């Protein structure tokens, strides 16, 4: 078992009224799964992803990640945990504009305190694997959207995470580029990486081994 | 349109209270500082301009070299005034003043004396010369008769109602009887007559009537006929050397000619200085009243401009930085058809509003700070609220400043391209970063420079105050006005010495701390030629002077009247005098001098030599000095205490004083206090420097705070991404702060050499000065970096702890 959510609730209070963002979520994810989260806008997909990624907190329930109770962890420990095991892919890539492709890839490794020589090797490896060696000195603005997302995925993978969380990774891409990214995810999954993606597209959802549908914060 | 502009400007300012506050506060501090300094400078520049005919009044100066001493005096001899009027047709009238320091004064039938300072004798042309009106009395007759006096309103009110003043009889120093013939309004604070309460009739002052061309003791003012200036009388004035001075000198150096006089390297050069220039350009000491220096005006003016520029720069920085938030507004306005000029107008309206708001705030700050400032600056300034011209200048200045500050942001922001800003993609298009960085560097360079200046000024002051001056000034209590004791002086001294806390006491005419001086010309008995004559300070002291003042004897002995009856005509020289005479401390012993030339000459014999001590401020070198034995003209008793309860000792001494002189005020002070007072100008400069340094740092920090805020906002996305990728708070704070610190570091590198250069120049004014120590550089740099770090880190930490989910959510 990679992670386990039991009776997770999350709410905000406006005007004295509780609005539930997540309501009684129960979810078990095994190592090697490829899960697609679907649902209309505002159904809580991104919130769920953020909770799983430990970027956001929840108000009630229990979350165990690799048999550790996330709720009781200190901020620092929690950061270490996701630094170690989780990679993120965003819809709008979120590459740092001032850094080159190579430097963008290097960044998570710096934060993981990987040594310089080792870092170079890992970055070179990743550039090679994604066929973007020629682009390593370019800035994000000089790349197409698909290429940028490729870098985004590479960056998420570089620290060897156990879990990749992707929030509409193809949302800003055209269909051809989107297909390529999804193929890449499928391949990664076959290599043993666990993936949870949020998507609007039925077609993309099909790549997953399991589909979770959300409506108003509830699993349906 | 304009009304609409104002409305929108008002709303947009209200919507951003923090930003508006930073802007207004920064500008207001700059303006308040500028206002205060401006009033100070205006006051200095308008010094003495209030007198009618001020443009025609000149004062005569003399540059002299005689007897080994070079002097630049603001005084000339007593008979010169009359000669000027008689010989030079351009001179309409002349007025002489002679300062005599402090007096005790009382009404004839009242016992208690009032102590008044800065008393002067004045010629009766005083009123006509300066156009001064008498409140009571007659300009034509006041000060004409001997033993008459005029008083200012304040001085008169200490004794009687002003309207009853005329004809009242006052006793000065318990012996001289004077009649009041006039009362004048208190004299303007920004005139050479500031702090002068009483003028005595010159006609009753014997010395003023003598044809003594050799003694230069009279401040002499002339009024020229309209259309002439000081340079027009230069030649005729200089001719007086040959016409009067040389014939006078022949009485002592028979047969001397002007040529011989000049050939021996001596000279007397007369010159004139305009009345209105005296305050800032005289540079002579002593002066008729305290003067300033044009250099201070330049320094303060520079500080005022720097403050305003800093504030203006701040405004530009904050506004352009803030433009990120307003880019969308600009875009929408442009798509709605606004022209660029319309946007510029909008932004300038906003800066105009801010400028006026800041002005109001600045006036409040300035008026609250005014009493402290006056205290600090030693002035009596006030904000001329009722002067419409002042308001006009202020308003125009504020608007100019506002528009100037607003121009760059306005042109900068109106350049945004609508399509780009509306898409909200990336923030890099906003740019202007380089300009902002340059401005930050500029601000901090100035701050570092000012910090260095402040530290150096205070360090020099400490050096002066701690320097070994060659005499001991600690725990020396001085009792002034002992001349009023008359024959009881010695008895007073004897009684004081019996107090167990008193080590030594000495009666003397002069003290080593800077004060009124008197000098004279002496001839060697063995060679009475003018080449061998020497000009020396002539102080009268008693046999305890050396021990009380802790002066060290390097050859010979001190006075000892018990063993050597002839010591009443003995003299002790300082090293400098010995050097001027071309002798050694040993060989000079036994040399005889002729002094008191005008009175026929009396002989004194050198019995000892003391080590040089600094009896002038450390700006000047030590000059020739002779200590004569005699207590006749002693005006003070200096008392060396040996600790114990000082207050108790003073009370005891006062008790003795009360017994001996029940009607005289007990005037006492400590010698180191009076020493420190002679560095008041430096002290003030130091304090003013410090305050405005503080202000400039505050302004620079406000700017930095604004920029840090902006920077954190701009990099919200980056921070979010980095955090998601595992960056800790510390790493983020470091990233956000390090860029600013680089700028500050660059500023330090720029400012330190400049600061070193400027302060080195300032120190050149002192004959005895510090080398700027290395730690001043280090401390200035450290302070700037420290302050910047504190300012920046708050915003950085705030940005770093934000949950990245929030900053990355909005797609």
PDB file of C-alpha atoms in Angstrom, chain A residues 14-213:
ATOM      1  CA  UNK A  14     -17.896  31.434   4.742  1.00  0.00           C
ATOM      2  CA  UNK A  15     -20.580  33.494   6.394  1.00  0.00           C
ATOM      3  CA  UNK A  16     -20.869  30.997   9.199  1.00  0.00           C
ATOM      4  CA  UNK A  17     -21.571  28.221   6.751  1.00  0.00           C
ATOM      5  CA  UNK A  18     -19.357  25.255   6.058  1.00  0.00           C
ATOM      6  CA  UNK A  19     -18.705  24.582   2.448  1.00  0.00           C
ATOM      7  CA  UNK A  20     -17.217  21.166   1.921  1.00  0.00           C
ATOM      8  CA  UNK A  21     -14.401  20.884  -0.553  1.00  0.00           C
ATOM      9  CA  UNK A  22     -13.836  17.232   0.221  1.00  0.00           C
ATOM     10  CA  UNK A  23     -16.414  15.047   1.863  1.00  0.00           C
ATOM     11  CA  UNK A  24     -15.666  11.647   3.300  1.00  0.00           C
ATOM     12  CA  UNK A  25     -13.021  10.562   0.840  1.00  0.00           C
ATOM     13  CA  UNK A  26     -11.814   6.982   1.165  1.00  0.00           C
ATOM     14  CA  UNK A  27      -9.086   5.910  -1.146  1.00  0.00           C
ATOM     15  CA  UNK A  28      -6.361   3.284  -1.247  1.00  0.00           C
ATOM     16  CA  UNK A  29      -3.591   3.499  -3.766  1.00  0.00           C
ATOM     17  CA  UNK A  30      -1.290   0.573  -4.417  1.00  0.00           C
ATOM     18  CA  UNK A  31       2.215   0.825  -5.754  1.00  0.00           C
ATOM     19  CA  UNK A  32       2.168   0.874  -9.577  1.00  0.00           C
ATOM     20  CA  UNK A  33      -1.376   2.088 -10.061  1.00  0.00           C
ATOM     21  CA  UNK A  34      -2.356   4.719 -12.651  1.00  0.00           C
ATOM     22  CA  UNK A  35      -5.395   6.585 -11.381  1.00  0.00           C
ATOM     23  CA  UNK A  36      -7.415   9.215 -13.228  1.00  0.00           C
ATOM     24  CA  UNK A  37      -9.506  11.659 -11.184  1.00  0.00           C
ATOM     25  CA  UNK A  38     -12.449  13.094 -13.086  1.00  0.00           C
ATOM     26  CA  UNK A  39     -15.303  15.372 -12.426  1.00  0.00           C
ATOM     27  CA  UNK A  40     -16.759  18.755 -13.352  1.00  0.00           C
ATOM     28  CA  UNK A  41     -15.089  22.045 -12.444  1.00  0.00           C
ATOM     29  CA  UNK A  42     -15.211  22.750  -8.724  1.00  0.00           C
ATOM     30  CA  UNK A  43     -15.784  19.134  -7.782  1.00  0.00           C
ATOM     31  CA  UNK A  44     -12.614  19.034  -5.695  1.00  0.00           C
ATOM     32  CA  UNK A  45     -10.228  17.259  -8.041  1.00  0.00           C
ATOM     33  CA  UNK A  46      -7.337  19.655  -7.558  1.00  0.00           C
ATOM     34  CA  UNK A  47      -7.981  19.904  -3.845  1.00  0.00           C
ATOM     35  CA  UNK A  48      -7.784  16.145  -3.538  1.00  0.00           C
ATOM     36  CA  UNK A  49      -4.563  16.122  -5.494  1.00  0.00           C
ATOM     37  CA  UNK A  50      -3.100  18.851  -3.268  1.00  0.00           C
ATOM     38  CA  UNK A  51      -4.056  16.930  -0.151  1.00  0.00           C
ATOM     39  CA  UNK A  52      -2.427  13.808  -1.491  1.00  0.00           C
ATOM     40  CA  UNK A  53       0.627  15.854  -2.435  1.00  0.00           C
ATOM     41  CA  UNK A  54       0.702  17.294   1.081  1.00  0.00           C
ATOM     42  CA  UNK A  55       0.561  20.815  -0.309  1.00  0.00           C
ATOM     43  CA  UNK A  56      -2.743  21.348   1.391  1.00  0.00           C
ATOM     44  CA  UNK A  57      -4.141  20.281   4.728  1.00  0.00           C
ATOM     45  CA  UNK A  58      -7.418  18.593   5.565  1.00  0.00           C
ATOM     46  CA  UNK A  59      -9.737  19.131   8.492  1.00  0.00           C
ATOM     47  CA  UNK A  60     -10.796  15.659   9.440  1.00  0.00           C
ATOM     48  CA  UNK A  61      -9.826  12.073   8.711  1.00  0.00           C
ATOM     49  CA  UNK A  62      -6.681  10.079   8.344  1.00  0.00           C
ATOM     50  CA  UNK A  63      -3.995  10.072   5.677  1.00  0.00           C
ATOM     51  CA  UNK A  64      -1.206   7.524   5.693  1.00  0.00           C
ATOM     52  CA  UNK A  65       1.600   7.798   3.219  1.00  0.00           C
ATOM     53  CA  UNK A  66       3.886   4.762   3.193  1.00  0.00           C
ATOM     54  CA  UNK A  67       2.544   3.838   6.605  1.00  0.00           C
ATOM     55  CA  UNK A  68       3.247   7.222   8.115  1.00  0.00           C
ATOM     56  CA  UNK A  69       0.410   9.357   9.387  1.00  0.00           C
ATOM     57  CA  UNK A  70       0.764  12.601   7.461  1.00  0.00           C
ATOM     58  CA  UNK A  71      -1.478  14.535   9.828  1.00  0.00           C
ATOM     59  CA  UNK A  72       0.806  14.101  12.770  1.00  0.00           C
ATOM     60  CA  UNK A  73       3.982  14.968  10.892  1.00  0.00           C
ATOM     61  CA  UNK A  74       5.787  18.214  11.393  1.00  0.00           C
ATOM     62  CA  UNK A  75       5.922  20.624   8.462  1.00  0.00           C
ATOM     63  CA  UNK A  76       9.603  19.951   7.912  1.00  0.00           C
ATOM     64  CA  UNK A  77       9.254  16.202   7.998  1.00  0.00           C
ATOM     65  CA  UNK A  78       6.308  16.404   5.652  1.00  0.00           C
ATOM     66  CA  UNK A  79       8.339  18.472   3.204  1.00  0.00           C
ATOM     67  CA  UNK A  80      11.080  15.885   3.349  1.00  0.00           C
ATOM     68  CA  UNK A  81       8.558  13.187   2.659  1.00  0.00           C
ATOM     69  CA  UNK A  82       7.186  14.709  -0.509  1.00  0.00           C
ATOM     70  CA  UNK A  83      10.568  15.941  -1.623  1.00  0.00           C
ATOM     71  CA  UNK A  84      11.638  12.324  -1.472  1.00  0.00           C
ATOM     72  CA  UNK A  85       8.698  10.486  -2.955  1.00  0.00           C
ATOM     73  CA  UNK A  86       6.433  12.806  -4.901  1.00  0.00           C
ATOM     74  CA  UNK A  87       6.826  14.635  -8.194  1.00  0.00           C
ATOM     75  CA  UNK A  88       4.413  17.263  -9.482  1.00  0.00           C
ATOM     76  CA  UNK A  89       3.312  18.079 -13.018  1.00  0.00           C
ATOM     77  CA  UNK A  90       1.204  21.199 -13.606  1.00  0.00           C
ATOM     78  CA  UNK A  91      -1.211  22.233 -16.297  1.00  0.00           C
ATOM     79  CA  UNK A  92       0.722  25.423 -16.982  1.00  0.00           C
ATOM     80  CA  UNK A  93       4.080  23.702 -16.535  1.00  0.00           C
ATOM     81  CA  UNK A  94       5.362  26.168 -13.891  1.00  0.00           C
ATOM     82  CA  UNK A  95       8.870  26.149 -15.170  1.00  0.00           C
ATOM     83  CA  UNK A  96      11.013  28.960 -13.818  1.00  0.00           C
ATOM     84  CA  UNK A  97      11.313  31.526 -16.577  1.00  0.00           C
ATOM     85  CA  UNK A  98      14.757  32.739 -15.606  1.00  0.00           C
ATOM     86  CA  UNK A  99      16.342  29.318 -15.640  1.00  0.00           C
ATOM     87  CA  UNK A 100      17.359  27.181 -18.625  1.00  0.00           C
ATOM     88  CA  UNK A 101      15.924  23.718 -19.216  1.00  0.00           C
ATOM     89  CA  UNK A 102      18.965  22.164 -17.655  1.00  0.00           C
ATOM     90  CA  UNK A 103      18.787  24.403 -14.607  1.00  0.00           C
ATOM     91  CA  UNK A 104      15.084  23.767 -14.204  1.00  0.00           C
ATOM     92  CA  UNK A 105      15.758  20.044 -14.118  1.00  0.00           C
ATOM     93  CA  UNK A 106      18.549  20.475 -11.656  1.00  0.00           C
ATOM     94  CA  UNK A 107      16.502  22.380  -9.108  1.00  0.00           C
ATOM     95  CA  UNK A 108      14.736  19.555  -7.232  1.00  0.00           C
ATOM     96  CA  UNK A 109      18.104  17.846  -6.894  1.00  0.00           C
ATOM     97  CA  UNK A 110      19.598  20.959  -5.322  1.00  0.00           C
ATOM     98  CA  UNK A 111      16.816  21.014  -2.786  1.00  0.00           C
ATOM     99  CA  UNK A 112      17.446  17.325  -2.108  1.00  0.00           C
ATOM    100  CA  UNK A 113      21.088  18.211  -1.509  1.00  0.00           C
ATOM    101  CA  UNK A 114      22.392  15.936  -4.241  1.00  0.00           C
ATOM    102  CA  UNK A 115      26.078  16.506  -4.943  1.00  0.00           C
ATOM    103  CA  UNK A 116      27.086  18.607  -7.959  1.00  0.00           C
ATOM    104  CA  UNK A 117      28.737  15.844 -10.015  1.00  0.00           C
ATOM    105  CA  UNK A 118      25.921  13.427  -9.344  1.00  0.00           C
ATOM    106  CA  UNK A 119      23.424  16.151 -10.263  1.00  0.00           C
ATOM    107  CA  UNK A 120      25.070  16.709 -13.627  1.00  0.00           C
ATOM    108  CA  UNK A 121      24.911  12.990 -14.375  1.00  0.00           C
ATOM    109  CA  UNK A 122      21.239  12.716 -13.428  1.00  0.00           C
ATOM    110  CA  UNK A 123      20.305  15.765 -15.489  1.00  0.00           C
ATOM    111  CA  UNK A 124      22.236  14.474 -18.500  1.00  0.00           C
ATOM    112  CA  UNK A 125      20.518  11.134 -18.077  1.00  0.00           C
ATOM    113  CA  UNK A 126      17.086  12.733 -18.008  1.00  0.00           C
ATOM    114  CA  UNK A 127      17.802  15.008 -21.005  1.00  0.00           C
ATOM    115  CA  UNK A 128      18.867  11.963 -22.893  1.00  0.00           C
ATOM    116  CA  UNK A 129      15.863   9.905 -21.908  1.00  0.00           C
ATOM    117  CA  UNK A 130      13.435  12.637 -23.006  1.00  0.00           C
ATOM    118  CA  UNK A 131      15.400  13.471 -26.134  1.00  0.00           C
ATOM    119  CA  UNK A 132      15.855  17.114 -25.222  1.00  0.00           C
ATOM    120  CA  UNK A 133      19.634  17.274 -25.015  1.00  0.00           C
ATOM    121  CA  UNK A 134      19.636  19.878 -27.796  1.00  0.00           C
ATOM    122  CA  UNK A 135      17.297  22.090 -25.793  1.00  0.00           C
ATOM    123  CA  UNK A 136      19.174  22.044 -22.534  1.00  0.00           C
ATOM    124  CA  UNK A 137      20.426  25.635 -22.783  1.00  0.00           C
ATOM    125  CA  UNK A 138      17.149  27.137 -23.915  1.00  0.00           C
ATOM    126  CA  UNK A 139      14.791  29.095 -21.683  1.00  0.00           C
ATOM    127  CA  UNK A 140      11.185  27.955 -21.240  1.00  0.00           C
ATOM    128  CA  UNK A 141       9.884  30.823 -23.341  1.00  0.00           C
ATOM    129  CA  UNK A 142      11.866  29.449 -26.291  1.00  0.00           C
ATOM    130  CA  UNK A 143      10.053  26.095 -26.192  1.00  0.00           C
ATOM    131  CA  UNK A 144       6.653  25.002 -27.460  1.00  0.00           C
ATOM    132  CA  UNK A 145       3.998  24.068 -24.929  1.00  0.00           C
ATOM    133  CA  UNK A 146       4.505  20.361 -25.481  1.00  0.00           C
ATOM    134  CA  UNK A 147       8.217  20.686 -25.021  1.00  0.00           C
ATOM    135  CA  UNK A 148       7.723  22.722 -21.889  1.00  0.00           C
ATOM    136  CA  UNK A 149       5.470  20.070 -20.436  1.00  0.00           C
ATOM    137  CA  UNK A 150       8.032  17.447 -21.394  1.00  0.00           C
ATOM    138  CA  UNK A 151      10.537  19.357 -19.300  1.00  0.00           C
ATOM    139  CA  UNK A 152       7.913  19.611 -16.557  1.00  0.00           C
ATOM    140  CA  UNK A 153       7.490  15.826 -16.508  1.00  0.00           C
ATOM    141  CA  UNK A 154      11.233  15.305 -16.658  1.00  0.00           C
ATOM    142  CA  UNK A 155      11.648  17.634 -13.729  1.00  0.00           C
ATOM    143  CA  UNK A 156       9.010  15.723 -11.776  1.00  0.00           C
ATOM    144  CA  UNK A 157      10.769  12.447 -12.494  1.00  0.00           C
ATOM    145  CA  UNK A 158      14.340  13.436 -11.932  1.00  0.00           C
ATOM    146  CA  UNK A 159      14.366  12.796  -8.212  1.00  0.00           C
ATOM    147  CA  UNK A 160      13.063   9.256  -8.708  1.00  0.00           C
ATOM    148  CA  UNK A 161       9.703   9.714  -7.026  1.00  0.00           C
ATOM    149  CA  UNK A 162       7.409   6.861  -6.156  1.00  0.00           C
ATOM    150  CA  UNK A 163       4.351   8.917  -7.037  1.00  0.00           C
ATOM    151  CA  UNK A 164       3.634  11.477  -9.743  1.00  0.00           C
ATOM    152  CA  UNK A 165       0.754  13.876  -9.271  1.00  0.00           C
ATOM    153  CA  UNK A 166      -0.369  15.532 -12.467  1.00  0.00           C
ATOM    154  CA  UNK A 167      -2.968  18.292 -12.483  1.00  0.00           C
ATOM    155  CA  UNK A 168      -4.428  18.392 -15.998  1.00  0.00           C
ATOM    156  CA  UNK A 169      -1.022  17.860 -17.568  1.00  0.00           C
ATOM    157  CA  UNK A 170      -2.409  18.157 -21.088  1.00  0.00           C
ATOM    158  CA  UNK A 171      -4.809  21.018 -20.428  1.00  0.00           C
ATOM    159  CA  UNK A 172      -2.708  23.594 -22.235  1.00  0.00           C
ATOM    160  CA  UNK A 173      -1.540  21.344 -25.021  1.00  0.00           C
ATOM    161  CA  UNK A 174      -2.922  20.478 -28.447  1.00  0.00           C
ATOM    162  CA  UNK A 175      -4.165  16.933 -28.992  1.00  0.00           C
ATOM    163  CA  UNK A 176      -0.992  15.625 -30.568  1.00  0.00           C
ATOM    164  CA  UNK A 177       1.218  16.991 -27.838  1.00  0.00           C
ATOM    165  CA  UNK A 178      -1.268  15.731 -25.250  1.00  0.00           C
ATOM    166  CA  UNK A 179      -1.161  12.257 -26.684  1.00  0.00           C
ATOM    167  CA  UNK A 180       2.605  12.183 -26.496  1.00  0.00           C
ATOM    168  CA  UNK A 181       2.560  13.173 -22.837  1.00  0.00           C
ATOM    169  CA  UNK A 182      -0.057  10.522 -22.067  1.00  0.00           C
ATOM    170  CA  UNK A 183       2.017   7.896 -23.875  1.00  0.00           C
ATOM    171  CA  UNK A 184       4.943   8.952 -21.755  1.00  0.00           C
ATOM    172  CA  UNK A 185       2.893   8.545 -18.578  1.00  0.00           C
ATOM    173  CA  UNK A 186       1.785   5.112 -19.676  1.00  0.00           C
ATOM    174  CA  UNK A 187       5.336   4.073 -20.301  1.00  0.00           C
ATOM    175  CA  UNK A 188       6.482   5.445 -16.940  1.00  0.00           C
ATOM    176  CA  UNK A 189       3.681   3.561 -15.248  1.00  0.00           C
ATOM    177  CA  UNK A 190       4.779   0.374 -16.904  1.00  0.00           C
ATOM    178  CA  UNK A 191       8.235   1.024 -15.500  1.00  0.00           C
ATOM    179  CA  UNK A 192       6.718   1.028 -12.028  1.00  0.00           C
ATOM    180  CA  UNK A 193       5.899   4.668 -11.239  1.00  0.00           C
ATOM    181  CA  UNK A 194       2.584   5.311  -9.522  1.00  0.00           C
ATOM    182  CA  UNK A 195       0.600   8.121 -11.203  1.00  0.00           C
ATOM    183  CA  UNK A 196      -2.453  10.069 -10.162  1.00  0.00           C
ATOM    184  CA  UNK A 197      -3.753  12.496 -12.734  1.00  0.00           C
ATOM    185  CA  UNK A 198      -6.585  14.955 -12.791  1.00  0.00           C
ATOM    186  CA  UNK A 199      -8.229  15.223 -16.172  1.00  0.00           C
ATOM    187  CA  UNK A 200     -11.311  16.419 -17.957  1.00  0.00           C
ATOM    188  CA  UNK A 201     -10.758  14.221 -20.936  1.00  0.00           C
ATOM    189  CA  UNK A 202     -12.408  10.770 -21.124  1.00  0.00           C
ATOM    190  CA  UNK A 203      -9.795   9.751 -23.607  1.00  0.00           C
ATOM    191  CA  UNK A 204      -6.919  10.626 -21.320  1.00  0.00           C
ATOM    192  CA  UNK A 205      -8.657   8.971 -18.430  1.00  0.00           C
ATOM    193  CA  UNK A 206      -8.625   5.725 -20.369  1.00  0.00           C
ATOM    194  CA  UNK A 207      -4.856   5.556 -20.003  1.00  0.00           C
ATOM    195  CA  UNK A 208      -5.342   4.907 -16.303  1.00  0.00           C
ATOM    196  CA  UNK A 209      -6.007   1.628 -14.637  1.00  0.00           C
ATOM    197  CA  UNK A 210      -8.718   3.109 -12.389  1.00  0.00           C
ATOM    198  CA  UNK A 211     -11.013   6.115 -12.630  1.00  0.00           C
ATOM    199  CA  UNK A 212     -12.304   8.082  -9.647  1.00  0.00           C
ATOM    200  CA  UNK A 213     -15.250  10.393 -10.211  1.00  0.00           C
TER     201      UNK A 213
END
